[in-house]
Short mmCIF file of C-alpha atoms in Angstrom, two decimals:
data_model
loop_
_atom_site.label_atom_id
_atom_site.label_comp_id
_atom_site.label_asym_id
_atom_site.label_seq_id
_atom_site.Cartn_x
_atom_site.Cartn_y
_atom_site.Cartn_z
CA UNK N 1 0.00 0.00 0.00
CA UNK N 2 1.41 3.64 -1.10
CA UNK N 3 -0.32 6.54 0.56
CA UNK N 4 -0.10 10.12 0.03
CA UNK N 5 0.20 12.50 3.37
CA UNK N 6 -0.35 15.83 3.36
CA UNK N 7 0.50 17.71 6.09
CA UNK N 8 0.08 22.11 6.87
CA UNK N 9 -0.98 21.85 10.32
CA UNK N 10 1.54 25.12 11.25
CA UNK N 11 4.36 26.41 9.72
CA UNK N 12 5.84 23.83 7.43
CA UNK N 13 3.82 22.54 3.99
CA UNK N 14 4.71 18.99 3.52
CA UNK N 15 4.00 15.68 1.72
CA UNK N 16 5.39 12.74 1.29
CA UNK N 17 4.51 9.28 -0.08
CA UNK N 18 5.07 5.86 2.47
CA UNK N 19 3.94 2.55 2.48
CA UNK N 20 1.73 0.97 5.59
CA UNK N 21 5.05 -0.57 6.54
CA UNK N 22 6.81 2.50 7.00
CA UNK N 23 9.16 2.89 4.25
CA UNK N 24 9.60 6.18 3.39
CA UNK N 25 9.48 6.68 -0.73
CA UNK N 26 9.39 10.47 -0.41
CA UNK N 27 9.68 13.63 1.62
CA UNK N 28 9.04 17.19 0.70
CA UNK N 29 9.26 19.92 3.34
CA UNK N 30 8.79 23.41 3.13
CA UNK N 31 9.62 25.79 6.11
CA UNK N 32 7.89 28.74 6.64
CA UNK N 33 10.75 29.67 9.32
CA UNK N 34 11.67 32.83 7.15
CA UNK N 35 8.78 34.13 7.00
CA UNK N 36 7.62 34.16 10.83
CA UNK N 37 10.97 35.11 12.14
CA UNK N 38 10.27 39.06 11.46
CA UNK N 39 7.48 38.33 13.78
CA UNK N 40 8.93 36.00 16.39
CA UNK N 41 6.67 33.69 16.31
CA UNK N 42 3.66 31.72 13.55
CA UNK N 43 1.36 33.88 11.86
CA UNK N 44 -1.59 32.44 11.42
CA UNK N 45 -2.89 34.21 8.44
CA UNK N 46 0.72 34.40 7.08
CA UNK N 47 1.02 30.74 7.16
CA UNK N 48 -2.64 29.77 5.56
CA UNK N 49 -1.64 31.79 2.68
CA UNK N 50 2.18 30.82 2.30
CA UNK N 51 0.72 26.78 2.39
CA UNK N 52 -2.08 27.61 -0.49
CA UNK N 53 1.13 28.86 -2.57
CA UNK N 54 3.12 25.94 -1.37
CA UNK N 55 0.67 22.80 -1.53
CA UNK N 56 0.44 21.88 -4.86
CA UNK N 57 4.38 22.43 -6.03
CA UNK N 58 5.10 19.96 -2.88
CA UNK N 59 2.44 17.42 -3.47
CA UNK N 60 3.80 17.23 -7.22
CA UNK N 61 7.64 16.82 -5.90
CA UNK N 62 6.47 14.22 -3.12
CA UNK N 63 4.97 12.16 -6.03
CA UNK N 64 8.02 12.79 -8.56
CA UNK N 65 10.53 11.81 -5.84
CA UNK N 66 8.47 8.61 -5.12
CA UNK N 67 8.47 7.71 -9.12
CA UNK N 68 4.21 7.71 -8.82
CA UNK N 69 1.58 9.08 -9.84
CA UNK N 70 -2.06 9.71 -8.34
CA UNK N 71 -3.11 6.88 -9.95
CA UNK N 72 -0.68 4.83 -8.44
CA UNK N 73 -1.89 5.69 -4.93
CA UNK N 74 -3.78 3.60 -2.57
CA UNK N 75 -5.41 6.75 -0.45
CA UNK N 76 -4.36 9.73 0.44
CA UNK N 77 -4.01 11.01 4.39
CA UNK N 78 -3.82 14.60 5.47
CA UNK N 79 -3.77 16.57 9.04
CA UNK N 80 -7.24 17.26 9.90
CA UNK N 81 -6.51 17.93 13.57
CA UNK N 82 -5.11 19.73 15.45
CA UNK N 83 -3.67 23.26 14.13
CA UNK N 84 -4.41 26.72 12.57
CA UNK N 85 -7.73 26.69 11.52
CA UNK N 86 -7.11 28.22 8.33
CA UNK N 87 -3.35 26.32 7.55
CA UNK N 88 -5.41 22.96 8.02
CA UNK N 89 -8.18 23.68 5.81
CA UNK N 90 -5.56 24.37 2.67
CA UNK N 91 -4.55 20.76 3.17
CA UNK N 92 -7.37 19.44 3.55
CA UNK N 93 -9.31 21.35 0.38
CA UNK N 94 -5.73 19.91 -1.56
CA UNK N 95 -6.29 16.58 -0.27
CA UNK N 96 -10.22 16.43 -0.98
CA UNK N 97 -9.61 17.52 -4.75
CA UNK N 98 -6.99 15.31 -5.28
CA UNK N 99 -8.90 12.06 -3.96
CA UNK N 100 -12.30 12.82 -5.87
CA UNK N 101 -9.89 13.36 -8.86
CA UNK N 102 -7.75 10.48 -8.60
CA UNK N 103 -11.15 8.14 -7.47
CA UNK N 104 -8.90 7.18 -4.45
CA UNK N 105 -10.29 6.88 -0.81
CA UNK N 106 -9.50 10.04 2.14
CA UNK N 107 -8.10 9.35 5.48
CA UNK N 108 -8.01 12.34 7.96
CA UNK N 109 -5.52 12.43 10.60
CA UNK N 110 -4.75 13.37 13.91
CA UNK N 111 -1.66 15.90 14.03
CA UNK N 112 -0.16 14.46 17.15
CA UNK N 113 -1.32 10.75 16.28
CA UNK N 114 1.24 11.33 13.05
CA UNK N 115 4.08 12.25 16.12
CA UNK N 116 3.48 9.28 18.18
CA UNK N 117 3.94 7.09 15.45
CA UNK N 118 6.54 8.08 13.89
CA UNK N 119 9.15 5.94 15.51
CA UNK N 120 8.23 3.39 12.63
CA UNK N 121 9.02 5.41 9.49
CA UNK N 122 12.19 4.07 7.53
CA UNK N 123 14.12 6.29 5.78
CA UNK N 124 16.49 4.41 3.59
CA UNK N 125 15.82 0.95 4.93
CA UNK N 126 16.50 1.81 8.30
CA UNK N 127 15.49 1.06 11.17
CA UNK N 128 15.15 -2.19 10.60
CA UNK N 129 11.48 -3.74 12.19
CA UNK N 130 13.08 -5.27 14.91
CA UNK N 131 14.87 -2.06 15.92
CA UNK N 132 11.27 -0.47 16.35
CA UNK N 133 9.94 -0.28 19.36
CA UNK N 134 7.07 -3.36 20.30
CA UNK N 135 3.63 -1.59 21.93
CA UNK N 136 2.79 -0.67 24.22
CA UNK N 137 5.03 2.16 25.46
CA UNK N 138 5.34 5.51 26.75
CA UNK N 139 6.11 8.25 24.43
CA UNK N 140 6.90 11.71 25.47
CA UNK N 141 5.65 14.19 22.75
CA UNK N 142 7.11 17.75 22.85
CA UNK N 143 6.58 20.71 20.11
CA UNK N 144 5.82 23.97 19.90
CA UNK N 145 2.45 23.45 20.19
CA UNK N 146 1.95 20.18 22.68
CA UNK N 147 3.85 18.99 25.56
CA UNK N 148 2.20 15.50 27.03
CA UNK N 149 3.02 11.75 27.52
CA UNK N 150 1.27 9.62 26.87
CA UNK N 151 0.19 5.57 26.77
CA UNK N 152 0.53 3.96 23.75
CA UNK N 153 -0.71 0.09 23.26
CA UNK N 154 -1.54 -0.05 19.67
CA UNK N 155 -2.09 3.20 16.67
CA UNK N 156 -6.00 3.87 17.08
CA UNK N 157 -7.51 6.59 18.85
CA UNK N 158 -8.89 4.62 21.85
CA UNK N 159 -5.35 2.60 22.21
CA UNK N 160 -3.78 6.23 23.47
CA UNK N 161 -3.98 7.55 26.78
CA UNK N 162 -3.03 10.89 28.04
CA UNK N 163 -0.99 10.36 30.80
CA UNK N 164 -0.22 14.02 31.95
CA UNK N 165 0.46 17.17 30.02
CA UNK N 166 1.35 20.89 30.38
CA UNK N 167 -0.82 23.30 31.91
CA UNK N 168 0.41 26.09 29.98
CA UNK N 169 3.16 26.68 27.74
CA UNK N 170 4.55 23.75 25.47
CA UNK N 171 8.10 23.15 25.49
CA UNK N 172 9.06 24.38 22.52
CA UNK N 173 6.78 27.53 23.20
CA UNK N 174 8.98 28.35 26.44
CA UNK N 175 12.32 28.01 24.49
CA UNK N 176 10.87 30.45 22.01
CA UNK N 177 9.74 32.72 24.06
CA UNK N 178 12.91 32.40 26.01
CA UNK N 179 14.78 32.53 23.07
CA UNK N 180 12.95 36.10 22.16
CA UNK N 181 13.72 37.81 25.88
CA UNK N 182 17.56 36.67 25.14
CA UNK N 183 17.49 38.34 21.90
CA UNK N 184 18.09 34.98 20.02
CA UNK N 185 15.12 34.82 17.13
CA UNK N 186 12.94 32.49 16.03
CA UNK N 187 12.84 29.67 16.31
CA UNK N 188 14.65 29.42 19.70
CA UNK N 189 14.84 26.11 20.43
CA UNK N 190 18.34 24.89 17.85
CA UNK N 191 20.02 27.96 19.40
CA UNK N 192 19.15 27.85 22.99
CA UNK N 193 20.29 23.93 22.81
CA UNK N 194 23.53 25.06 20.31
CA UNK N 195 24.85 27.66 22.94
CA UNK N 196 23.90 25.42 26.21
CA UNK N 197 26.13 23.09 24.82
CA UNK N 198 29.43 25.60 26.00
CA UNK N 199 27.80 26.71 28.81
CA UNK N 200 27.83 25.90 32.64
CA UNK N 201 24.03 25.92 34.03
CA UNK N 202 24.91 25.43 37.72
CA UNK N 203 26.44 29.47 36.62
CA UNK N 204 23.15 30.38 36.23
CA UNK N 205 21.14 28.22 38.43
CA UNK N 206 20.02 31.05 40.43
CA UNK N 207 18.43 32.15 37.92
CA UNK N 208 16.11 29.10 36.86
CA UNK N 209 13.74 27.52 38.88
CA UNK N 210 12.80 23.75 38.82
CA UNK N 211 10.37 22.84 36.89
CA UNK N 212 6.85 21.89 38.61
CA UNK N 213 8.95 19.26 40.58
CA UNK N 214 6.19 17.57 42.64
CA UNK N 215 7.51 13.81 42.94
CA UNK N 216 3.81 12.20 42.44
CA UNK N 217 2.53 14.95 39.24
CA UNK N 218 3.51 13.74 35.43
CA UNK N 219 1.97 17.35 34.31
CA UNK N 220 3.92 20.02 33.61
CA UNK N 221 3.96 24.07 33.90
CA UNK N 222 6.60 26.00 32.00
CA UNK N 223 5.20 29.48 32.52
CA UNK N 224 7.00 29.82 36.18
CA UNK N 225 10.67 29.57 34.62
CA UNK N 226 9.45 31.63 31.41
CA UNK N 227 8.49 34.53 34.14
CA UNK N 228 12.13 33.85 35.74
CA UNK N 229 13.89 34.31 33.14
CA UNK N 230 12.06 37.12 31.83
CA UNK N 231 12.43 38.83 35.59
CA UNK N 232 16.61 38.52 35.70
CA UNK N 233 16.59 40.18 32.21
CA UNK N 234 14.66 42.82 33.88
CA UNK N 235 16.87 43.22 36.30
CA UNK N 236 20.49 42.29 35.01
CA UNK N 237 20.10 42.86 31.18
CA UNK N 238 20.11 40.84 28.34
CA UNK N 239 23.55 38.45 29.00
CA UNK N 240 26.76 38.09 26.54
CA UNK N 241 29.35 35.55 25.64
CA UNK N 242 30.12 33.00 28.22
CA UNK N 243 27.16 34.58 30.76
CA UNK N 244 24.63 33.72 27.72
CA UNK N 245 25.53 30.12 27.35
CA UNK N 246 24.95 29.91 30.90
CA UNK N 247 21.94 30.57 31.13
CA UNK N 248 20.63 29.10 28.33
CA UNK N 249 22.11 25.88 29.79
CA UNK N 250 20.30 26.80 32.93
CA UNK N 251 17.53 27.08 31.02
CA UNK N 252 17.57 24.15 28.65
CA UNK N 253 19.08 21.93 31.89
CA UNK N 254 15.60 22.42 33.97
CA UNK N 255 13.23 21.98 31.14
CA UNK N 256 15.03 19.06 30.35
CA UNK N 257 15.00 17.18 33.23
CA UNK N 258 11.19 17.63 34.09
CA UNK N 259 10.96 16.07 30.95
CA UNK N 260 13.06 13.30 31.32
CA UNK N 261 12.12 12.50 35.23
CA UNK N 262 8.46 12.59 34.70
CA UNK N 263 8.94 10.77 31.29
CA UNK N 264 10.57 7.63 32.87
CA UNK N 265 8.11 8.09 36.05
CA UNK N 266 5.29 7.25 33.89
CA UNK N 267 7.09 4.57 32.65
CA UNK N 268 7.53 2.39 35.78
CA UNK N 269 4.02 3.97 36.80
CA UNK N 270 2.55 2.10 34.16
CA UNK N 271 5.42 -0.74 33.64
CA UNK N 272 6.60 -0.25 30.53
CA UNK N 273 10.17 -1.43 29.69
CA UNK N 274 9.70 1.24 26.31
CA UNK N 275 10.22 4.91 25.69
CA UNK N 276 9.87 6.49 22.66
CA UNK N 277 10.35 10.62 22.32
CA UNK N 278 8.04 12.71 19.46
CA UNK N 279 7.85 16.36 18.35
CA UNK N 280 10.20 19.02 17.16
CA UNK N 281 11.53 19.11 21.02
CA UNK N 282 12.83 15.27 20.72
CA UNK N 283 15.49 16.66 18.47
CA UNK N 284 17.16 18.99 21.05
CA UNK N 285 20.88 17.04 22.01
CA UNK N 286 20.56 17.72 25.63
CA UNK N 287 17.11 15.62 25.63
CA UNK N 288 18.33 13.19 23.57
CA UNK N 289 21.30 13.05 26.13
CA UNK N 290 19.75 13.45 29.14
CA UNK N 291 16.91 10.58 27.97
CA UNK N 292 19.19 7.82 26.58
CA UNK N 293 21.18 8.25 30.09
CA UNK N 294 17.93 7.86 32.52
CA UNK N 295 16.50 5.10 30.37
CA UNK N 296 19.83 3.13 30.60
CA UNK N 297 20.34 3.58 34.81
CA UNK N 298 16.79 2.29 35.19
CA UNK N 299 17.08 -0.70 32.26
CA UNK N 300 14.53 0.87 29.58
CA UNK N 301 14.59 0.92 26.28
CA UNK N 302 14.47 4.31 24.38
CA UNK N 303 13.42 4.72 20.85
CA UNK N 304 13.95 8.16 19.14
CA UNK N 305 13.22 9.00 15.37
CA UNK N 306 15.78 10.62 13.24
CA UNK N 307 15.83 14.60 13.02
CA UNK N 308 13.78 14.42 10.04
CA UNK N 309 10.60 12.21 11.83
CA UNK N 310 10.68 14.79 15.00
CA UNK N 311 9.97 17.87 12.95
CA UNK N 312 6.55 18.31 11.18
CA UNK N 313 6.94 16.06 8.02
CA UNK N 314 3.68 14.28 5.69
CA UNK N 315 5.50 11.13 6.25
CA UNK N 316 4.18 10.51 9.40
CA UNK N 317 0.77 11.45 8.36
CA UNK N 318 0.94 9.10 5.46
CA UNK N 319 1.86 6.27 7.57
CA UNK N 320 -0.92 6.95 10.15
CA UNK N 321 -3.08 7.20 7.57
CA UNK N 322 -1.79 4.09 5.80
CA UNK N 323 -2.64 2.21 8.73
CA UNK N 324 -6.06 3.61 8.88
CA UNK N 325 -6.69 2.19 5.46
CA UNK N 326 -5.74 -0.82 6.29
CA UNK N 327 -8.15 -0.90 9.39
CA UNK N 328 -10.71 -0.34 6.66
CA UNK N 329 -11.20 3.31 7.81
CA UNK N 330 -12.46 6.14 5.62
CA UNK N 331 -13.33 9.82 5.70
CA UNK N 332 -16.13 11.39 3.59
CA UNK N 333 -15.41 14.33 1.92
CA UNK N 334 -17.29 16.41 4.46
CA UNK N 335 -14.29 16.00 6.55
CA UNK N 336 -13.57 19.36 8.41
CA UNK N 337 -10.23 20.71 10.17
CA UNK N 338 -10.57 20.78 14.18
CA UNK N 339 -8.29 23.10 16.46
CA UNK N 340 -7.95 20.52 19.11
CA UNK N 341 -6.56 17.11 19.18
CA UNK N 342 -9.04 14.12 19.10
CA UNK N 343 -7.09 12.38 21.76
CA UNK N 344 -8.93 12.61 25.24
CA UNK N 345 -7.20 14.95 27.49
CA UNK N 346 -6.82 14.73 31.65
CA UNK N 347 -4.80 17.75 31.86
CA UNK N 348 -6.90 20.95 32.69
CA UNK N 349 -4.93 23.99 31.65
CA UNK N 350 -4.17 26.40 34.85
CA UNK N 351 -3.03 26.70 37.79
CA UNK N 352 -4.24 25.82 41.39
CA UNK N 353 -4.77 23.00 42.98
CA UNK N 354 -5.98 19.37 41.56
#
């Protein structure tokens, strides 16, 4: 089975073309980095119109790459849910045409469904299937847009289970934001992790709180060490040099381990010998790091994509959807784009007390 996926849930238009075992046949990408970074942060109207210029050159080049055609296809998938309300509905109007066209059969997907899957994508034979990780497991999935972990024992809907989330700010949101009071761009999150690498948090530890360290909570809050940083800027200035890497180690250091401890927490919560890591975050080194270490002290396996299956990509959304197909699941083409993710959340955004 081929599928088409078709992904514009943000700020990247993508397709790609992947079989319902995984194997990657073709990936197109296209940022919309450049665009946002005048603004420090997505666009929403920006980004609806940049995909509708975008969709159909990178549909075509996911198809050429693959050596198909729309004929050729077995279904095409495409983000549905969750995102921009308007960026969502230029995939989906892309996808709908293209299926009546091509007489092929429509598969919506679930944004953050694509992320927790896509451990199993190959890209250039590799991993192999018994590298992949067996379910179920915990995953920890971290973006710009979604910090949670979560339960997984098989790919549908009902087989995932929120196991605690943020109550704010996603991960990638605080580094961004972070990023922006340090005077760093957008995005912030490849150079807050590039500059921690040279610098020495426990320098800066004063400056960074811990990050919603109750022992027995698996949710998260990232607002409290946003506000801290943002109040020793205030007060000391924006820092330089050898100061700067300091604190973004600081920084990077305490987000990092709240994800890790609570991460491997759920794990033996739920006991699960398996961890897999999702979303743009699982590509920062210091996770990586910090995860493979913790899983290895406590004897659990840890299972993280390649760069290019962390970041937004229509691969994953083809191979969800590919596996839809297979279940014998299909969409109408009344299908509609939702803000919010279809997967049942436990998490109530806010503070006080639960």
């Amino acid at each position: 089975m081929r599928v088409l996926g078709i992904e514009t849930s943000c700020d990247e238009t993508a397709a790609a073309v992947v079989t319902e075992g995984g194997d990657v046949l073709s990936d197109v990408v296209r940022s919309q980095v450049a665009l946002h970074a005048p603004y420090g942060g997505v666009v929403p109207e920006v980004a609806a119109r940049d995909h509708a210029r975008a969709v159909v050159p990178v549909v075509r080049e996911a198809l050429a790459r693959a050596g198909v055609t729309a004929a050729d296809l077995d279904g095409i998938a495409v983000t549905s849910r969750p995102g921009l309300a308007g960026a969502l509905l230029v995939g989906l109007q892309a996808a709908k045409g293209l299926a009546w066209a091509a007489g092929k059969p429509l598969v919506g997907v679930d944004h953050l469904v694509g992320h927790l899957l896509a451990v199993f994508l190959r890209r250039d034979g590799a991993p192999a299937p018994d590298e992949r990780p067996a379910f179920p497991y915990v995953a920890l999935l971290a973006s710009g847009g979604h910090t949670a972990i979560y339960r997984v024992d098989g790919p549908a809907l009902g087989a995932i289970r929120e196991l605690g989330a943020t109550r704010d700010d996603a991960a990638g949101e605080a580094f961004d934001k972070v990023a922006k009071l340090l005077g760093l761009g957008y995005p912030g999150g490849p150079v807050v992790d590039r500059l921690a690498a040279t610098g020495d948090a426990a320098a800066a530890a004063e400056a960074v709180p811990a990050v919603m360290a109750r022992k027995e909570s698996l949710e998260f809050s990232f607002s409290g060490i946003k506000s801290a940083v943002a109040r020793h800027v205030a007060k000391r200035g924006r820092p330089e040099g050898q100061a700067l890497n300091d604190l973004c180690a600081a920084f990077q250091g305490a987000v990092v381990d709240a994800l890790v401890q609570k991460t491997v927490r759920a794990a033996r919560a739920e006991g699960i010998e398996r961890v897999v890591l999702g979303g743009g975050v699982a590509a920062n080194r210091g996770l990586r790091a910090k995860m493979a270490a913790a899983c290895a002290r406590r004897g659990l396996g840890l299972f993280v994509p390649p760069f290019a299956s962390c970041t937004d990509n229509g691969a994953m959304i083809a191979y969800a959807g590919a596996l839809r197909l297979a279940a014998g699941e299909r969409d109408t083409l009344d299908l509609a784009p939702e803000t919010r993710t279809a997967l049942p959340r436990v998490t109530r955004k806010g503070g006080g007390v639960r």
